[in-house]
XYZ file of C-alpha atoms in Angstrom:
126
model
C -31.013 20.263 26.860
C -34.530 19.432 28.018
C -34.826 16.599 25.176
C -31.706 14.940 26.281
C -33.214 14.820 29.973
C -36.515 13.634 28.961
C -35.143 11.056 26.563
C -31.703 9.970 27.436
C -30.926 7.852 24.500
C -31.806 8.001 20.662
C -30.954 5.270 18.331
C -32.422 6.987 15.000
C -32.506 10.794 14.529
C -34.410 11.681 11.081
C -34.968 15.074 9.502
C -36.695 16.549 6.876
C -34.142 17.396 4.202
C -35.203 21.312 4.304
C -32.689 23.682 5.682
C -34.138 24.697 8.808
C -35.564 20.913 10.194
C -31.894 19.874 9.286
C -30.214 22.741 11.235
C -32.300 21.804 14.429
C -31.714 18.184 13.857
C -28.071 18.629 14.159
C -28.533 20.811 17.522
C -30.404 17.581 18.675
C -27.313 15.206 17.526
C -24.951 17.025 19.145
C -26.948 16.474 22.455
C -26.682 13.042 21.841
C -23.045 12.571 21.374
C -23.415 13.399 17.501
C -25.745 10.593 16.411
C -26.296 10.744 12.687
C -28.936 12.620 11.036
C -30.964 10.780 8.273
C -32.505 13.183 5.757
C -35.927 11.640 5.141
C -37.792 12.942 2.352
C -41.438 12.128 3.906
C -40.750 14.490 6.628
C -40.902 17.450 4.128
C -44.071 19.386 3.689
C -46.249 18.021 2.167
C -44.769 14.271 2.468
C -46.697 11.172 2.440
C -47.683 9.942 6.145
C -47.900 6.497 4.648
C -44.310 6.478 3.306
C -43.152 7.716 6.756
C -44.998 5.224 8.548
C -43.692 2.661 6.383
C -40.257 3.897 7.400
C -41.146 3.842 11.260
C -42.141 0.099 10.856
C -38.728 -0.787 9.162
C -37.214 0.530 12.405
C -36.445 -1.881 15.227
C -39.050 -2.540 17.539
C -37.312 -1.363 20.760
C -35.812 1.885 18.940
C -36.093 5.247 20.082
C -36.786 7.331 17.349
C -36.354 11.301 16.722
C -38.195 12.804 13.977
C -37.581 16.467 13.067
C -39.915 18.187 10.523
C -42.447 21.095 9.790
C -46.276 21.942 11.115
C -48.650 21.339 10.360
C -47.391 17.959 9.049
C -45.801 16.811 12.196
C -48.773 17.611 14.012
C -51.036 15.922 11.725
C -48.650 12.650 11.967
C -48.819 12.813 16.023
C -52.678 13.307 15.361
C -52.830 10.256 12.938
C -50.966 8.124 15.324
C -52.765 8.540 18.097
C -56.148 8.304 17.142
C -56.144 6.737 13.903
C -58.121 10.179 12.236
C -56.921 12.769 10.017
C -58.092 15.357 12.231
C -55.701 17.580 13.917
C -55.512 17.927 17.760
C -52.156 17.530 18.511
C -50.371 20.559 16.875
C -46.816 21.181 17.831
C -45.252 24.478 17.879
C -42.028 25.502 16.259
C -39.277 24.218 18.909
C -41.743 21.505 20.814
C -41.898 18.290 21.340
C -44.052 14.962 22.015
C -43.179 11.362 22.882
C -45.475 8.667 21.249
C -44.584 5.362 22.096
C -46.208 2.119 20.482
C -46.853 -1.536 22.202
C -46.619 -2.959 19.073
C -45.603 -2.361 15.235
C -46.768 1.371 14.446
C -49.811 1.845 13.168
C -52.467 4.780 13.285
C -54.277 4.686 16.634
C -51.951 2.537 18.247
C -49.775 5.138 19.670
C -49.852 6.187 23.310
C -49.033 10.110 24.192
C -46.512 9.873 27.246
C -45.886 13.744 27.065
C -46.120 17.127 25.041
C -44.369 20.175 25.756
C -44.306 23.681 23.909
C -40.961 25.537 23.702
C -40.981 27.552 26.723
C -41.677 24.600 29.230
C -38.477 22.536 27.239
C -36.469 25.468 27.645
C -37.367 25.875 31.341
C -36.547 21.797 31.589
C -33.103 22.388 29.745
């Protein structure tokens, strides 16, 4: 519920094909008028950051894209997109979320963190 309040519109919802991430994505999809969930292999544990970045670059420039995956990979991805480095500094807890914006084409170090919230704060907002 909180995600829908914070991000009123989603254009693309992609998830790891693993069951737990897919289930979480289906819950999100319900809140967004049953948007389709796209299975995206690079969101699987150990998936390729570069493949995921290439996929992000293929999305429309103004699209709002939600990714549902696994830790520590999502936190590493967020850190890479924000800093361009491979050192993790933006871990996401299970049920947590963050919003990263890009003024231009998504690139390592080109993202701006709008917000990052742990699950307990998302629960309170919902």
